[in-house]
PDB file of C-alpha atoms in Angstrom:
ATOM      1  CA  ASN Q   1     -31.985  -9.568 -43.457  1.00 53.00           C
ATOM      2  CA  ALA Q   2     -33.322 -13.249 -43.623  1.00 74.00           C
ATOM      3  CA  GLY Q   3     -36.912 -14.009 -41.961  1.00 92.00           C
ATOM      4  CA  VAL Q   4     -37.625 -16.437 -39.928  1.00 96.00           C
ATOM      5  CA  MET Q   5     -36.513 -19.922 -41.336  1.00 96.00           C
ATOM      6  CA  GLN Q   6     -38.186 -23.429 -40.552  1.00 97.00           C
ATOM      7  CA  ASN Q   7     -37.475 -26.578 -42.004  1.00 97.00           C
ATOM      8  CA  PRO Q   8     -38.483 -28.935 -43.144  1.00 97.00           C
ATOM      9  CA  ARG Q   9     -41.493 -27.229 -44.982  1.00 96.00           C
ATOM     10  CA  HIS Q  10     -43.456 -30.576 -45.657  1.00 97.00           C
ATOM     11  CA  LEU Q  11     -42.897 -33.634 -43.317  1.00 98.00           C
ATOM     12  CA  VAL Q  12     -44.637 -36.927 -43.523  1.00 98.00           C
ATOM     13  CA  ARG Q  13     -44.206 -39.228 -40.682  1.00 98.00           C
ATOM     14  CA  ARG Q  14     -46.162 -42.865 -40.014  1.00 98.00           C
ATOM     15  CA  ARG Q  15     -47.962 -43.040 -36.878  1.00 98.00           C
ATOM     16  CA  GLY Q  16     -45.443 -43.791 -33.881  1.00 98.00           C
ATOM     17  CA  GLN Q  17     -42.494 -42.191 -35.553  1.00 98.00           C
ATOM     18  CA  GLU Q  18     -41.089 -38.757 -34.240  1.00 98.00           C
ATOM     19  CA  ALA Q  19     -41.179 -35.631 -35.953  1.00 98.00           C
ATOM     20  CA  ARG Q  20     -38.509 -32.889 -35.543  1.00 98.00           C
ATOM     21  CA  LEU Q  21     -39.267 -29.266 -36.459  1.00 98.00           C
ATOM     22  CA  ARG Q  22     -36.760 -26.807 -36.863  1.00 98.00           C
ATOM     23  CA  CYS Q  23     -36.798 -23.111 -36.498  1.00 98.00           C
ATOM     24  CA  SER Q  24     -34.321 -20.304 -36.937  1.00 97.00           C
ATOM     25  CA  PRO Q  25     -35.367 -16.890 -35.662  1.00 96.00           C
ATOM     26  CA  MET Q  26     -34.870 -13.714 -37.253  1.00 94.00           C
ATOM     27  CA  LYS Q  27     -31.093 -12.367 -36.813  1.00 91.00           C
ATOM     28  CA  GLY Q  28     -31.009 -10.298 -33.277  1.00 88.00           C
ATOM     29  CA  HIS Q  29     -34.006 -12.073 -32.114  1.00 91.00           C
ATOM     30  CA  SER Q  30     -34.114 -14.000 -28.941  1.00 90.00           C
ATOM     31  CA  HIS Q  31     -37.343 -15.047 -28.305  1.00 93.00           C
ATOM     32  CA  VAL Q  32     -38.955 -17.919 -30.048  1.00 95.00           C
ATOM     33  CA  TYR Q  33     -42.464 -18.841 -30.076  1.00 96.00           C
ATOM     34  CA  TRP Q  34     -44.397 -22.110 -31.322  1.00 97.00           C
ATOM     35  CA  TYR Q  35     -47.951 -22.150 -32.812  1.00 97.00           C
ATOM     36  CA  ARG Q  36     -50.292 -25.172 -33.987  1.00 97.00           C
ATOM     37  CA  GLN Q  37     -52.875 -24.731 -36.895  1.00 96.00           C
ATOM     38  CA  LEU Q  38     -55.135 -27.570 -36.920  1.00 92.00           C
ATOM     39  CA  PRO Q  39     -57.159 -28.007 -40.479  1.00 85.00           C
ATOM     40  CA  GLU Q  40     -59.759 -25.092 -41.191  1.00 78.00           C
ATOM     41  CA  GLU Q  41     -58.944 -23.595 -37.536  1.00 81.00           C
ATOM     42  CA  GLY Q  42     -57.000 -20.883 -36.251  1.00 83.00           C
ATOM     43  CA  LEU Q  43     -53.440 -20.641 -34.553  1.00 93.00           C
ATOM     44  CA  LYS Q  44     -52.887 -21.802 -31.134  1.00 95.00           C
ATOM     45  CA  PHE Q  45     -50.139 -20.821 -28.971  1.00 95.00           C
ATOM     46  CA  MET Q  46     -47.816 -23.784 -27.814  1.00 96.00           C
ATOM     47  CA  VAL Q  47     -44.788 -22.703 -26.132  1.00 96.00           C
ATOM     48  CA  TYR Q  48     -42.596 -19.403 -25.570  1.00 95.00           C
ATOM     49  CA  LEU Q  49     -38.521 -19.948 -25.462  1.00 95.00           C
ATOM     50  CA  GLN Q  50     -35.705 -18.011 -24.762  1.00 93.00           C
ATOM     51  CA  LYS Q  51     -32.087 -19.019 -25.255  1.00 90.00           C
ATOM     52  CA  GLU Q  52     -31.550 -22.355 -23.254  1.00 90.00           C
ATOM     53  CA  ASN Q  53     -35.035 -21.510 -21.101  1.00 94.00           C
ATOM     54  CA  ILE Q  54     -38.784 -22.349 -22.020  1.00 95.00           C
ATOM     55  CA  ILE Q  55     -40.682 -19.305 -20.755  1.00 93.00           C
ATOM     56  CA  ASP Q  56     -44.272 -20.575 -21.082  1.00 93.00           C
ATOM     57  CA  GLU Q  57     -45.041 -23.952 -21.927  1.00 94.00           C
ATOM     58  CA  SER Q  58     -48.952 -23.822 -20.939  1.00 93.00           C
ATOM     59  CA  GLY Q  59     -50.037 -24.311 -24.737  1.00 93.00           C
ATOM     60  CA  MET Q  60     -48.053 -27.638 -25.400  1.00 95.00           C
ATOM     61  CA  PRO Q  61     -49.852 -30.835 -24.959  1.00 94.00           C
ATOM     62  CA  LYS Q  62     -48.227 -32.691 -21.440  1.00 91.00           C
ATOM     63  CA  GLU Q  63     -47.278 -35.485 -23.496  1.00 95.00           C
ATOM     64  CA  ARG Q  64     -45.240 -36.442 -26.408  1.00 97.00           C
ATOM     65  CA  PHE Q  65     -44.338 -32.757 -27.187  1.00 98.00           C
ATOM     66  CA  SER Q  66     -40.988 -31.187 -26.206  1.00 97.00           C
ATOM     67  CA  ALA Q  67     -39.328 -27.726 -27.326  1.00 98.00           C
ATOM     68  CA  GLU Q  68     -35.839 -26.771 -26.765  1.00 97.00           C
ATOM     69  CA  PHE Q  69     -33.998 -23.454 -27.538  1.00 96.00           C
ATOM     70  CA  PRO Q  70     -30.349 -24.055 -27.293  1.00 93.00           C
ATOM     71  CA  LYS Q  71     -27.477 -21.753 -26.695  1.00 91.00           C
ATOM     72  CA  GLU Q  72     -26.610 -22.431 -30.426  1.00 91.00           C
ATOM     73  CA  GLY Q  73     -28.393 -23.684 -33.416  1.00 93.00           C
ATOM     74  CA  PRO Q  74     -31.985 -23.571 -34.027  1.00 96.00           C
ATOM     75  CA  SER Q  75     -35.411 -24.087 -32.139  1.00 97.00           C
ATOM     76  CA  ILE Q  76     -36.476 -27.456 -32.155  1.00 98.00           C
ATOM     77  CA  LEU Q  77     -40.221 -28.791 -31.653  1.00 98.00           C
ATOM     78  CA  ARG Q  78     -40.279 -32.353 -30.977  1.00 98.00           C
ATOM     79  CA  ILE Q  79     -43.161 -34.913 -31.120  1.00 98.00           C
ATOM     80  CA  GLN Q  80     -42.588 -38.111 -30.022  1.00 98.00           C
ATOM     81  CA  GLN Q  81     -44.892 -41.332 -31.326  1.00 98.00           C
ATOM     82  CA  VAL Q  82     -46.947 -39.199 -33.792  1.00 98.00           C
ATOM     83  CA  VAL Q  83     -50.516 -40.180 -33.984  1.00 97.00           C
ATOM     84  CA  ARG Q  84     -52.927 -38.793 -36.878  1.00 95.00           C
ATOM     85  CA  GLY Q  85     -54.382 -35.956 -35.179  1.00 94.00           C
ATOM     86  CA  ASP Q  86     -51.114 -34.101 -34.843  1.00 96.00           C
ATOM     87  CA  SER Q  87     -50.992 -33.790 -38.487  1.00 96.00           C
ATOM     88  CA  ALA Q  88     -51.351 -29.607 -38.788  1.00 97.00           C
ATOM     89  CA  ALA Q  89     -49.100 -26.669 -39.757  1.00 97.00           C
ATOM     90  CA  TYR Q  90     -46.671 -25.903 -37.328  1.00 98.00           C
ATOM     91  CA  PHE Q  91     -45.573 -22.179 -37.186  1.00 97.00           C
ATOM     92  CA  CYS Q  92     -42.602 -20.589 -35.532  1.00 97.00           C
ATOM     93  CA  ALA Q  93     -42.295 -16.882 -34.679  1.00 95.00           C
ATOM     94  CA  SER Q  94     -39.559 -14.790 -33.128  1.00 94.00           C
ATOM     95  CA  SER Q  95     -39.345 -11.405 -31.861  1.00 92.00           C
ATOM     96  CA  PRO Q  96     -36.484  -9.252 -30.299  1.00 88.00           C
ATOM     97  CA  LEU Q  97     -38.023  -8.792 -26.803  1.00 76.00           C
ATOM     98  CA  GLY Q  98     -41.068 -10.337 -25.392  1.00 62.00           C
ATOM     99  CA  PRO Q  99     -44.440  -8.425 -25.930  1.00 64.00           C
ATOM    100  CA  TYR Q 100     -43.428  -6.642 -29.549  1.00 79.00           C
ATOM    101  CA  GLU Q 101     -44.192  -7.700 -33.038  1.00 89.00           C
ATOM    102  CA  GLN Q 102     -43.861 -11.555 -33.747  1.00 93.00           C
ATOM    103  CA  TYR Q 103     -42.681 -12.166 -37.311  1.00 93.00           C
ATOM    104  CA  PHE Q 104     -44.087 -15.941 -38.504  1.00 94.00           C
ATOM    105  CA  GLY Q 105     -41.875 -18.431 -40.515  1.00 95.00           C
ATOM    106  CA  PRO Q 106     -43.420 -19.968 -43.573  1.00 94.00           C
ATOM    107  CA  GLY Q 107     -44.277 -23.281 -41.659  1.00 96.00           C
ATOM    108  CA  THR Q 108     -43.826 -26.805 -41.330  1.00 97.00           C
ATOM    109  CA  ARG Q 109     -46.878 -28.908 -42.705  1.00 96.00           C
ATOM    110  CA  LEU Q 110     -46.700 -32.263 -40.847  1.00 97.00           C
ATOM    111  CA  THR Q 111     -48.841 -35.203 -42.322  1.00 97.00           C
ATOM    112  CA  VAL Q 112     -49.099 -38.299 -40.564  1.00 97.00           C
ATOM    113  CA  THR Q 113     -50.178 -41.576 -42.071  1.00 96.00           C
TER     114      THR Q 113
ATOM    115  CA  GLY X   1     -56.654 -15.614 -21.362  1.00 81.00           C
ATOM    116  CA  ILE X   2     -57.941 -13.237 -23.658  1.00 89.00           C
ATOM    117  CA  GLN X   3     -60.999 -14.230 -26.005  1.00 92.00           C
ATOM    118  CA  VAL X   4     -60.692 -12.953 -29.530  1.00 95.00           C
ATOM    119  CA  GLU X   5     -63.636 -12.870 -31.920  1.00 96.00           C
ATOM    120  CA  GLN X   6     -63.632 -11.709 -35.607  1.00 97.00           C
ATOM    121  CA  SER X   7     -66.048 -10.455 -37.825  1.00 97.00           C
ATOM    122  CA  PRO X   8     -67.365 -11.191 -40.529  1.00 97.00           C
ATOM    123  CA  PRO X   9     -66.331 -14.929 -40.588  1.00 96.00           C
ATOM    124  CA  ASP X  10     -66.888 -14.934 -44.505  1.00 97.00           C
ATOM    125  CA  LEU X  11     -67.047 -12.245 -46.922  1.00 97.00           C
ATOM    126  CA  ILE X  12     -67.068 -12.515 -50.900  1.00 97.00           C
ATOM    127  CA  LEU X  13     -66.611  -8.912 -53.068  1.00 96.00           C
ATOM    128  CA  GLN X  14     -66.276  -8.054 -56.640  1.00 97.00           C
ATOM    129  CA  GLU X  15     -62.975  -6.734 -57.719  1.00 97.00           C
ATOM    130  CA  GLY X  16     -62.748  -3.142 -56.870  1.00 97.00           C
ATOM    131  CA  ALA X  17     -64.783  -3.261 -53.652  1.00 97.00           C
ATOM    132  CA  ASN X  18     -63.991  -1.805 -49.938  1.00 97.00           C
ATOM    133  CA  SER X  19     -64.221  -3.695 -46.715  1.00 96.00           C
ATOM    134  CA  THR X  20     -63.900  -3.355 -43.516  1.00 98.00           C
ATOM    135  CA  LEU X  21     -62.826  -6.310 -40.788  1.00 98.00           C
ATOM    136  CA  ARG X  22     -63.592  -6.051 -37.478  1.00 98.00           C
ATOM    137  CA  CYS X  23     -61.509  -7.462 -34.133  1.00 97.00           C
ATOM    138  CA  ASN X  24     -63.024  -7.429 -30.878  1.00 97.00           C
ATOM    139  CA  PHE X  25     -60.792  -8.192 -27.714  1.00 94.00           C
ATOM    140  CA  SER X  26     -62.437  -9.704 -24.247  1.00 92.00           C
ATOM    141  CA  ASP X  27     -59.791  -7.554 -22.281  1.00 89.00           C
ATOM    142  CA  SER X  28     -57.081  -4.947 -22.851  1.00 86.00           C
ATOM    143  CA  VAL X  29     -54.226  -6.199 -25.219  1.00 86.00           C
ATOM    144  CA  ASN X  30     -50.351  -4.756 -25.066  1.00 82.00           C
ATOM    145  CA  ASN X  31     -49.783  -6.152 -28.726  1.00 88.00           C
ATOM    146  CA  LEU X  32     -52.238  -6.471 -31.732  1.00 93.00           C
ATOM    147  CA  GLN X  33     -51.288  -7.637 -35.020  1.00 96.00           C
ATOM    148  CA  TRP X  34     -53.157  -8.359 -37.871  1.00 98.00           C
ATOM    149  CA  PHE X  35     -51.741 -10.835 -40.442  1.00 97.00           C
ATOM    150  CA  HIS X  36     -52.913 -12.311 -43.884  1.00 97.00           C
ATOM    151  CA  GLN X  37     -52.856 -16.253 -44.748  1.00 94.00           C
ATOM    152  CA  ASN X  38     -52.605 -16.432 -48.324  1.00 90.00           C
ATOM    153  CA  PRO X  39     -53.847 -19.712 -50.275  1.00 87.00           C
ATOM    154  CA  TRP X  40     -50.344 -21.037 -49.889  1.00 88.00           C
ATOM    155  CA  GLY X  41     -50.773 -21.071 -45.912  1.00 89.00           C
ATOM    156  CA  GLN X  42     -48.016 -18.296 -45.585  1.00 90.00           C
ATOM    157  CA  LEU X  43     -48.834 -15.998 -42.896  1.00 92.00           C
ATOM    158  CA  ILE X  44     -48.152 -12.022 -43.887  1.00 93.00           C
ATOM    159  CA  ASN X  45     -47.642  -9.890 -41.101  1.00 94.00           C
ATOM    160  CA  LEU X  46     -49.838  -6.834 -42.148  1.00 97.00           C
ATOM    161  CA  PHE X  47     -49.927  -4.368 -39.350  1.00 97.00           C
ATOM    162  CA  TYR X  48     -48.404  -3.944 -35.645  1.00 95.00           C
ATOM    163  CA  ILE X  49     -50.890  -1.813 -33.944  1.00 95.00           C
ATOM    164  CA  PRO X  50     -51.816  -1.818 -30.327  1.00 92.00           C
ATOM    165  CA  SER X  51     -53.487   1.469 -30.703  1.00 93.00           C
ATOM    166  CA  GLY X  52     -53.820   4.388 -33.385  1.00 96.00           C
ATOM    167  CA  THR X  53     -53.878   4.137 -37.152  1.00 97.00           C
ATOM    168  CA  LYS X  54     -51.811   2.718 -39.792  1.00 97.00           C
ATOM    169  CA  GLN X  55     -51.727   2.803 -43.393  1.00 97.00           C
ATOM    170  CA  ASN X  56     -49.959   0.531 -46.042  1.00 96.00           C
ATOM    171  CA  GLY X  57     -50.978   0.921 -49.767  1.00 97.00           C
ATOM    172  CA  ARG X  58     -54.408   0.001 -50.238  1.00 97.00           C
ATOM    173  CA  LEU X  59     -54.690  -1.566 -46.759  1.00 98.00           C
ATOM    174  CA  SER X  60     -55.380   0.659 -43.347  1.00 98.00           C
ATOM    175  CA  ALA X  61     -56.064  -0.433 -39.623  1.00 98.00           C
ATOM    176  CA  THR X  62     -57.406   1.312 -36.489  1.00 98.00           C
ATOM    177  CA  THR X  63     -56.999   0.255 -32.909  1.00 96.00           C
ATOM    178  CA  VAL X  64     -58.997   1.556 -29.997  1.00 95.00           C
ATOM    179  CA  ALA X  65     -57.475   0.304 -27.137  1.00 92.00           C
ATOM    180  CA  THR X  66     -59.589   1.562 -24.658  1.00 93.00           C
ATOM    181  CA  GLU X  67     -62.703  -0.136 -26.304  1.00 94.00           C
ATOM    182  CA  ARG X  68     -60.877  -3.347 -27.025  1.00 95.00           C
ATOM    183  CA  TYR X  69     -61.517  -3.484 -30.819  1.00 96.00           C
ATOM    184  CA  SER X  70     -59.596  -3.261 -34.154  1.00 97.00           C
ATOM    185  CA  LEU X  71     -60.787  -2.570 -37.495  1.00 98.00           C
ATOM    186  CA  LEU X  72     -58.826  -3.575 -40.638  1.00 98.00           C
ATOM    187  CA  TYR X  73     -59.739  -1.386 -44.123  1.00 98.00           C
ATOM    188  CA  ILE X  74     -59.502  -2.783 -47.468  1.00 97.00           C
ATOM    189  CA  SER X  75     -59.710  -0.451 -50.579  1.00 97.00           C
ATOM    190  CA  SER X  76     -60.085  -1.609 -53.846  1.00 97.00           C
ATOM    191  CA  SER X  77     -59.889  -5.299 -53.293  1.00 97.00           C
ATOM    192  CA  GLN X  78     -57.793  -7.230 -55.770  1.00 97.00           C
ATOM    193  CA  THR X  79     -58.137 -11.072 -56.359  1.00 95.00           C
ATOM    194  CA  THR X  80     -54.816 -11.423 -54.621  1.00 94.00           C
ATOM    195  CA  ASP X  81     -56.277 -10.188 -51.515  1.00 96.00           C
ATOM    196  CA  SER X  82     -58.231 -13.488 -51.243  1.00 95.00           C
ATOM    197  CA  GLY X  83     -57.599 -15.534 -48.306  1.00 95.00           C
ATOM    198  CA  VAL X  84     -57.913 -15.829 -44.572  1.00 95.00           C
ATOM    199  CA  TYR X  85     -57.207 -12.681 -42.371  1.00 97.00           C
ATOM    200  CA  PHE X  86     -56.498 -12.919 -38.857  1.00 97.00           C
ATOM    201  CA  CYS X  87     -55.941 -10.769 -35.875  1.00 96.00           C
ATOM    202  CA  ALA X  88     -54.075 -11.613 -32.701  1.00 95.00           C
ATOM    203  CA  GLY X  89     -53.368 -10.016 -29.389  1.00 93.00           C
ATOM    204  CA  THR X  90     -51.277 -10.286 -26.820  1.00 89.00           C
ATOM    205  CA  SER X  91     -51.803  -9.603 -22.860  1.00 77.00           C
ATOM    206  CA  GLY X  92     -48.596 -11.056 -21.880  1.00 79.00           C
ATOM    207  CA  SER X  93     -46.331 -12.748 -24.358  1.00 80.00           C
ATOM    208  CA  ARG X  94     -48.263 -15.002 -26.133  1.00 87.00           C
ATOM    209  CA  LEU X  95     -50.362 -14.094 -29.090  1.00 92.00           C
ATOM    210  CA  THR X  96     -54.106 -15.197 -29.230  1.00 94.00           C
ATOM    211  CA  PHE X  97     -55.638 -15.734 -32.605  1.00 95.00           C
ATOM    212  CA  GLY X  98     -59.390 -14.989 -33.667  1.00 95.00           C
ATOM    213  CA  GLU X  99     -60.949 -17.506 -35.836  1.00 94.00           C
ATOM    214  CA  GLY X 100     -60.272 -15.451 -39.111  1.00 95.00           C
ATOM    215  CA  THR X 101     -62.193 -14.001 -41.773  1.00 97.00           C
ATOM    216  CA  GLN X 102     -62.037 -15.921 -45.034  1.00 96.00           C
ATOM    217  CA  LEU X 103     -62.144 -13.004 -47.766  1.00 97.00           C
ATOM    218  CA  THR X 104     -62.724 -14.303 -51.243  1.00 96.00           C
ATOM    219  CA  VAL X 105     -62.444 -11.322 -54.124  1.00 96.00           C
ATOM    220  CA  ASN X 106     -63.873 -12.436 -57.452  1.00 96.00           C
ATOM    221  CA  PRO X 107     -62.975 -11.074 -60.807  1.00 95.00           C
TER     222      PRO X 107
END
């Protein structure tokens, strides 16, 4: 059973470009969470999604950030017009049901130059 | 939301030593997990332990839910144990992480 998959593992973008981060949950998991880890900091919750629904996006910046989890395909975290402060590791996690063990992917390390 | 406090923030050990890491929560949680972030940045699930005690090899964890804390024990530490240890809890569906304990195990 493959784990949570994220791609790309490393992403370099220039200021003003768009970043798209993908997450495929573990087989049988229908809940996806995105977390961000800024340099030298802990992980912070961003958004919680189920298929075709955003359940909780209270941790997501109001502008430039969006997330989706379509009926088919991976979950996507999209960052428009990236700035240097967006440089961070973005982790995706999945779980079979809500408040149960969350399994994390390897992360995408975004660098904005 | 809940606050998560981890101690100590830094810990340096000689190989073979034992250690205890602590995690305190400001409110009750319905999910508690311990993670190891290795030097390559990957997050490894160590324990899912809302209450009670679990053991996995040289690692064990105990959560006392009524007193809102959890402990992670590392015995006979090895250099490969180095990295950052995070605890995290949920009071809904989101995990709230502590700031971590940076562990360095010297040969």
